[in-house]
XYZ file of C-alpha atoms in Angstrom:
468
model
C -10.631 -56.810 20.094
C -11.571 -53.442 18.741
C -13.731 -50.371 18.965
C -17.443 -49.687 18.773
C -19.551 -46.598 18.298
C -20.212 -44.438 21.337
C -22.211 -41.264 20.763
C -20.407 -39.627 23.632
C -17.042 -39.706 21.844
C -18.333 -37.347 19.195
C -19.020 -34.705 21.842
C -15.385 -34.510 22.918
C -13.578 -31.430 21.584
C -10.143 -31.549 19.963
C -7.375 -32.508 22.359
C -3.651 -32.788 22.092
C -2.676 -36.383 22.638
C 0.197 -36.250 25.120
C 1.927 -39.595 25.680
C 3.041 -40.320 29.231
C 6.138 -42.526 29.286
C 6.419 -45.080 32.094
C 9.962 -46.458 32.312
C 10.842 -48.347 35.461
C 13.446 -47.271 37.988
C 15.932 -49.508 36.206
C 16.362 -49.132 32.455
C 18.093 -51.642 30.197
C 21.367 -50.582 28.620
C 22.129 -51.523 25.042
C 24.958 -51.232 22.570
C 24.164 -49.564 19.253
C 25.831 -49.490 15.867
C 27.363 -46.254 14.676
C 25.193 -45.023 11.821
C 28.061 -42.988 10.386
C 30.413 -46.002 10.491
C 28.373 -49.209 10.825
C 31.404 -51.396 10.195
C 33.237 -49.984 13.221
C 32.905 -52.161 16.295
C 30.936 -50.536 19.149
C 32.874 -49.080 22.071
C 31.888 -48.114 25.601
C 30.745 -44.778 24.201
C 28.116 -46.631 22.173
C 26.639 -48.291 25.283
C 23.554 -46.275 26.287
C 20.271 -46.741 28.109
C 17.244 -47.979 26.225
C 15.216 -44.856 26.989
C 17.877 -42.611 25.433
C 18.186 -44.846 22.394
C 14.459 -44.763 21.781
C 14.096 -40.991 22.270
C 11.174 -41.708 24.572
C 12.547 -40.089 27.698
C 13.134 -36.370 28.193
C 16.645 -37.156 29.405
C 17.497 -38.263 25.848
C 17.066 -34.660 24.668
C 16.787 -31.987 27.334
C 15.255 -29.557 24.867
C 12.244 -31.757 24.125
C 9.839 -33.669 26.319
C 8.431 -36.977 24.996
C 5.100 -35.425 24.155
C 6.783 -32.724 22.090
C 9.029 -35.278 20.450
C 6.027 -37.199 19.167
C 3.571 -34.350 18.811
C 5.519 -31.507 17.210
C 4.685 -32.924 13.782
C 1.327 -34.319 14.718
C -0.791 -31.281 15.584
C -4.086 -32.232 17.171
C -5.166 -35.783 17.899
C -8.746 -36.723 18.651
C -9.990 -39.823 20.366
C -12.763 -41.323 18.324
C -13.375 -44.853 19.530
C -16.316 -45.499 17.252
C -14.665 -43.867 14.273
C -12.458 -46.914 13.760
C -15.611 -48.961 13.124
C -17.801 -46.637 11.082
C -15.237 -44.774 8.960
C -14.314 -45.716 5.404
C -10.579 -46.289 5.008
C -10.733 -47.761 1.503
C -9.063 -44.725 -0.045
C -5.882 -44.937 2.049
C -3.118 -47.367 2.950
C -3.506 -49.737 0.029
C -1.721 -53.013 0.690
C -1.567 -56.148 -1.447
C -0.460 -59.472 -0.001
C 0.610 -62.908 -1.131
C -0.575 -65.620 1.224
C 1.186 -68.752 2.374
C -0.856 -71.486 4.043
C 0.878 -73.634 6.649
C -0.430 -76.931 7.971
C 0.474 -77.200 11.645
C 1.046 -80.304 13.714
C -2.499 -80.635 15.090
C -3.978 -80.527 11.580
C -4.937 -76.856 11.672
C -4.012 -74.180 9.152
C -2.634 -70.672 9.613
C -2.381 -68.047 6.889
C 0.629 -65.761 6.526
C 0.111 -62.697 4.340
C 3.356 -61.231 2.956
C 3.835 -57.686 1.679
C 5.106 -56.077 -0.479
C 4.545 -58.662 -3.177
C 7.539 -57.356 -5.164
C 10.758 -56.006 -3.604
C 11.252 -52.263 -3.364
C 14.359 -50.199 -2.793
C 16.300 -50.997 0.398
C 14.909 -54.547 0.560
C 17.784 -56.981 0.466
C 18.067 -60.149 2.534
C 18.816 -58.120 5.667
C 15.776 -55.828 5.421
C 13.692 -55.996 8.616
C 10.512 -58.059 8.677
C 7.542 -56.786 10.690
C 5.380 -59.628 12.010
C 1.802 -58.571 12.783
C -0.860 -60.103 15.019
C -4.363 -58.680 14.521
C -7.305 -58.202 16.891
C -10.077 -60.534 18.016
C -11.746 -61.363 14.676
C -9.596 -59.280 12.342
C -6.985 -60.061 9.728
C -4.608 -58.487 7.252
C -7.460 -56.401 5.805
C -7.862 -54.325 8.965
C -7.277 -50.579 8.420
C -5.143 -50.340 11.566
C -2.841 -53.074 10.199
C -2.584 -51.450 6.785
C -1.826 -48.050 8.293
C 1.386 -49.391 9.840
C 2.499 -51.504 6.901
C 1.768 -49.037 4.116
C 4.356 -46.695 5.641
C 6.816 -49.205 7.115
C 7.288 -50.967 3.772
C 8.135 -47.764 1.917
C 11.789 -47.184 1.009
C 13.781 -45.312 3.623
C 14.123 -42.360 1.267
C 10.322 -42.073 1.237
C 9.937 -42.109 5.017
C 9.592 -45.863 5.551
C 11.802 -48.545 7.064
C 12.396 -50.418 3.824
C 10.755 -53.337 5.606
C 8.919 -56.447 4.612
C 5.892 -57.506 6.617
C 3.943 -60.658 7.416
C 0.465 -60.670 8.936
C -0.249 -63.856 10.876
C -3.973 -64.498 10.412
C -5.525 -66.549 13.198
C -7.214 -69.824 12.299
C -10.479 -69.266 10.485
C -9.930 -65.501 10.174
C -9.572 -63.432 7.000
C -10.501 -66.328 4.738
C -8.037 -68.825 6.216
C -9.665 -72.282 6.013
C -10.487 -74.179 9.175
C -8.996 -77.667 8.928
C -9.285 -78.921 12.500
C -11.762 -78.452 15.373
C -9.384 -75.984 16.968
C -9.656 -72.211 16.683
C -7.514 -69.809 18.689
C -7.677 -67.871 21.934
C -5.922 -64.994 23.665
C -3.300 -67.100 25.390
C -2.193 -69.835 22.989
C 1.228 -68.968 21.537
C 1.957 -72.102 19.490
C 0.731 -70.618 16.206
C 2.878 -67.480 16.469
C 5.839 -69.709 17.360
C 5.143 -71.786 14.250
C 4.794 -68.690 12.085
C 8.114 -67.318 13.356
C 9.782 -70.678 12.758
C 8.748 -70.404 9.096
C 9.450 -66.683 8.658
C 12.923 -66.999 10.173
C 13.664 -69.828 7.716
C 12.566 -67.669 4.760
C 14.553 -64.629 5.935
C 17.418 -66.042 8.025
C 19.449 -62.810 7.935
C 16.599 -60.398 8.600
C 15.756 -58.958 12.021
C 12.159 -59.776 12.967
C 10.045 -57.118 14.693
C 6.669 -57.880 16.253
C 3.583 -55.673 16.504
C 0.262 -56.770 17.971
C -3.154 -55.169 18.223
C -5.632 -55.862 21.023
C -6.043 -59.659 21.358
C -3.013 -60.123 19.091
C -1.099 -57.775 21.394
C -1.814 -60.105 24.291
C -0.629 -63.159 22.332
C 2.534 -61.298 21.340
C 3.199 -60.239 24.939
C 2.810 -63.789 26.158
C 5.144 -65.153 23.480
C 7.869 -62.605 24.193
C 7.566 -63.109 27.930
C 7.709 -66.891 27.623
C 10.749 -66.805 25.330
C 12.750 -64.098 27.097
C 16.157 -63.592 25.504
C 15.466 -66.549 23.225
C 12.697 -64.706 21.375
C 12.976 -64.793 17.602
C 11.687 -61.216 17.663
C 14.290 -58.518 18.082
C 11.781 -56.010 19.476
C 8.053 -55.713 20.022
C 5.237 -53.170 20.150
C 1.755 -53.868 21.503
C -1.205 -51.531 21.049
C -4.360 -51.609 23.185
C -3.318 -54.868 24.843
C -6.120 -56.196 27.125
C -3.596 -57.340 29.770
C -5.558 -58.566 32.804
C -8.523 -60.410 31.281
C -10.208 -60.937 34.649
C -10.293 -57.312 35.735
C -10.895 -55.869 32.288
C -13.753 -58.294 31.676
C -15.311 -57.235 34.975
C -15.112 -53.586 33.913
C -16.407 -54.327 30.428
C -19.361 -56.394 31.604
C -20.008 -54.387 34.763
C -20.730 -51.018 33.187
C -24.003 -50.626 31.337
C -22.727 -48.661 28.321
C -19.667 -50.859 27.850
C -21.750 -54.003 28.244
C -24.573 -53.201 25.842
C -22.389 -51.614 23.151
C -18.828 -52.891 23.231
C -19.309 -56.325 24.776
C -22.206 -57.120 22.455
C -20.297 -55.923 19.395
C -17.343 -58.162 20.206
C -19.646 -61.100 20.879
C -21.524 -60.510 17.627
C -18.325 -60.657 15.612
C -17.263 -63.868 17.334
C -20.672 -65.397 16.682
C -20.517 -64.477 12.997
C -17.029 -65.931 12.685
C -18.018 -69.209 14.341
C -21.188 -69.398 12.237
C -19.127 -69.327 9.057
C -17.326 -72.488 10.121
C -20.001 -74.557 11.847
C -20.548 -76.841 8.839
C -16.814 -77.443 8.638
C -16.591 -78.210 12.351
C -19.413 -80.753 11.961
C -17.511 -82.459 9.150
C -14.644 -83.244 11.533
C -16.874 -85.561 13.537
C -17.297 -85.552 17.327
C -15.268 -82.940 19.180
C -15.474 -80.886 22.358
C -15.956 -77.766 20.260
C -18.855 -79.262 18.288
C -20.517 -80.317 21.524
C -20.867 -76.666 22.541
C -20.835 -74.576 19.362
C -24.534 -74.955 18.366
C -25.674 -73.955 21.845
C -23.431 -70.873 21.792
C -24.685 -69.794 18.370
C -28.263 -70.111 19.594
C -27.724 -67.479 22.281
C -29.867 -64.399 21.781
C -27.888 -61.141 21.874
C -24.935 -62.595 23.842
C -22.247 -60.628 25.601
C -18.541 -61.317 25.113
C -18.289 -63.328 28.319
C -21.198 -65.506 27.140
C -19.298 -66.391 23.961
C -16.062 -66.983 25.847
C -17.847 -69.175 28.413
C -19.635 -71.240 25.769
C -17.108 -71.454 22.937
C -13.684 -69.917 23.555
C -12.944 -72.127 26.560
C -13.258 -75.149 24.229
C -11.392 -73.640 21.254
C -7.820 -74.558 22.004
C -7.938 -78.303 21.355
C -5.270 -80.240 23.225
C -3.403 -77.153 24.408
C -2.391 -77.357 28.092
C -5.024 -76.263 30.627
C -7.896 -76.769 28.176
C -10.777 -77.066 28.066
C -11.281 -74.490 30.782
C -14.098 -74.864 33.282
C -15.331 -71.301 32.894
C -14.645 -67.996 31.204
C -13.094 -66.703 34.425
C -10.650 -69.602 34.545
C -9.668 -68.885 30.934
C -9.299 -65.178 31.705
C -7.070 -65.868 34.698
C -4.768 -68.048 32.601
C -4.667 -65.906 29.457
C -3.699 -62.508 30.891
C -0.602 -61.105 29.219
C 0.411 -59.010 32.226
C 1.720 -62.136 33.976
C 4.316 -62.537 31.212
C 5.783 -59.024 31.285
C 8.595 -59.915 33.745
C 10.047 -62.431 31.289
C 10.552 -60.028 28.358
C 14.253 -59.423 27.606
C 14.235 -57.442 24.361
C 13.030 -53.864 23.735
C 9.261 -53.787 24.236
C 6.908 -50.825 23.829
C 3.288 -50.942 25.003
C 0.796 -48.185 24.188
C -2.612 -47.906 25.845
C -5.169 -45.139 26.168
C -6.613 -44.505 29.605
C -10.049 -43.806 28.092
C -10.193 -47.213 26.386
C -13.685 -48.626 27.084
C -12.422 -52.196 26.660
C -9.087 -52.002 28.509
C -9.500 -50.202 31.821
C -6.762 -51.933 33.841
C -3.164 -51.227 32.801
C -0.259 -53.043 34.570
C 1.885 -50.057 35.548
C 3.557 -51.728 38.530
C 4.455 -54.996 36.789
C 5.773 -53.161 33.726
C 7.875 -50.810 35.843
C 9.890 -53.717 37.241
C 11.210 -54.822 33.843
C 13.984 -52.589 32.427
C 13.191 -53.747 28.867
C 9.575 -52.566 28.975
C 8.382 -49.069 28.109
C 4.688 -48.595 28.940
C 3.167 -45.517 27.320
C -0.316 -44.143 27.964
C -2.366 -41.406 26.353
C -5.313 -39.576 27.856
C -7.367 -40.027 24.697
C -7.345 -42.664 21.995
C -10.031 -45.186 22.915
C -9.409 -48.685 21.628
C -7.051 -48.364 18.650
C -8.690 -45.010 17.970
C -5.700 -42.648 17.825
C -6.346 -40.162 15.021
C -4.764 -36.864 13.999
C -6.834 -33.805 13.228
C -10.585 -33.373 12.819
C -12.634 -36.410 11.881
C -15.458 -34.613 10.129
C -15.650 -31.837 7.594
C -12.664 -33.347 5.776
C -12.636 -33.785 2.028
C -11.381 -37.039 0.599
C -9.092 -39.047 2.852
C -9.785 -39.892 6.510
C -7.414 -38.533 9.174
C -4.049 -40.140 9.741
C -3.466 -42.575 12.563
C -1.067 -41.257 15.177
C 0.056 -44.675 16.400
C 2.159 -45.515 13.360
C 4.667 -42.800 14.235
C 5.773 -44.095 17.652
C 5.666 -47.672 16.325
C 8.000 -46.910 13.425
C 10.257 -44.700 15.568
C 10.620 -47.511 18.109
C 11.487 -50.033 15.425
C 13.964 -47.670 13.752
C 15.709 -47.139 17.092
C 15.889 -50.812 18.016
C 17.314 -51.852 14.645
C 20.669 -50.395 15.686
C 20.896 -52.434 18.877
C 23.533 -55.167 18.727
C 24.193 -56.569 22.191
C 22.433 -59.758 23.369
C 21.569 -60.456 19.736
C 24.915 -61.417 18.235
C 26.966 -59.752 15.531
C 24.114 -59.793 13.019
C 21.416 -58.893 15.507
C 19.567 -62.127 14.693
C 18.418 -64.541 17.372
C 18.302 -68.070 16.061
C 15.738 -69.182 18.649
C 15.335 -72.834 19.536
C 16.912 -75.401 17.186
C 14.815 -76.932 14.420
C 14.563 -80.334 12.822
C 12.718 -82.010 9.956
C 10.613 -84.928 11.132
C 7.710 -86.800 9.510
C 7.450 -84.217 6.749
C 7.212 -81.254 9.130
C 9.758 -78.602 9.990
C 9.640 -78.632 13.778
C 11.013 -76.684 16.705
C 13.010 -79.005 18.942
C 11.669 -79.404 22.450
C 8.096 -78.330 21.740
C 5.024 -80.473 21.165
C 2.907 -78.458 18.733
C 5.327 -76.062 17.015
C 5.913 -77.182 13.453
C 4.639 -76.819 9.903
C 4.619 -77.981 6.350
C 3.849 -75.612 3.497
C 0.497 -76.209 1.801
C 0.439 -73.388 -0.734
C 2.261 -70.143 -1.468
C 1.781 -67.100 -3.669
C -1.977 -66.732 -3.172
C -2.894 -63.184 -4.187
C -4.777 -61.368 -1.417
C -6.316 -57.910 -1.592
C -7.117 -56.219 1.690
C -10.872 -55.953 1.158
C -13.494 -55.361 3.811
C -15.109 -58.345 5.485
C -18.688 -58.612 6.679
C -17.494 -58.302 10.285
C -17.198 -54.947 12.008
C -13.746 -53.546 11.220
C -11.400 -52.796 14.062
C -12.639 -55.716 16.178
């Protein structure tokens, strides 16, 4: 999901973006490596609370509040929801990928875009790998994705994490071919499980860190909540997660401005994406999806709930609970907020309270999990956190504020050792090779075989609205 132009956002004066940190009454305690002597085994003195480790709580540094910690170098931040759609980000955050295509067990295909394409300083076999899930109809080309990766993959000496990164493109998105009558939805976690099964095999000694945007944030939340301490991801960050689909859909569709601008924009992107693949879906022969896709594409000026009620509820193939009987039934099942209690690794969620798409934020549920840090900002819209003035600038667009807390959170969690073993790597569920597929034991649809690797991908614009 993403952002859409609202004329009212351009009338808002400059504001300081002040994050409000919502830790629960109980905070997880972790053991960290000593940076000055990483080979020395941790002692009781190295056992601290997660909020102090992450520098997100004022108690971690009595001289600085969280807002000052994140804002002292950030000056002014403006919320410009529509700016993420209409602005040109071609001049910044250049990222080149090499794509790997995986055939999954149901016959579908997912595309994994790896960057950097050649190793840089600090990148040995233990360099962290950031695994990215994009928004509703996005992909690795999205400016918000590139803004994180362009910095994270820099050498440490240049202000980065010395990381590698992999963007998991949903089926049919970003040029990934559709090879089965199954797309994706906001609740199905089998494809991210399959992607992590492959990535962990390629980089067995590397800590994996997850970051998700909008719809991808919801999928990431669900995966981490379902896996608990068995998650292959060492830590996670979700940005603009839609959480409670039922209540947020009601707010989105129930307010005139949100309905006619944002809901229609999201629906239009979905319609364009499905239209690209309708001939391919027909070629598969009879299917539940093909029974409903032409009717959905014939809708005149649909809203998001129209598309979800006519297509998305039939998208998930043989996944449990599908097809759904209605959009509301799908929304009730897919909400990521239900999975927050199960998360057992460091997890940061950032939302803006002025987000026109995500109005309901699960403060109470999040507060009951000591591993979860829920952070809100007064301004920021939907993935629209920018630093400095948007207009009257020469050359480059303003920087995105969000990459700073994301990279700070990852840098902090990389030193955590307890619950993750001596190397900090969680092996996840066991794997086996069966019928030509590498499979995760105990699951029905988690498995892959490699179709092709090394496909050069440049992060060009698509014909869909960016940021959605």
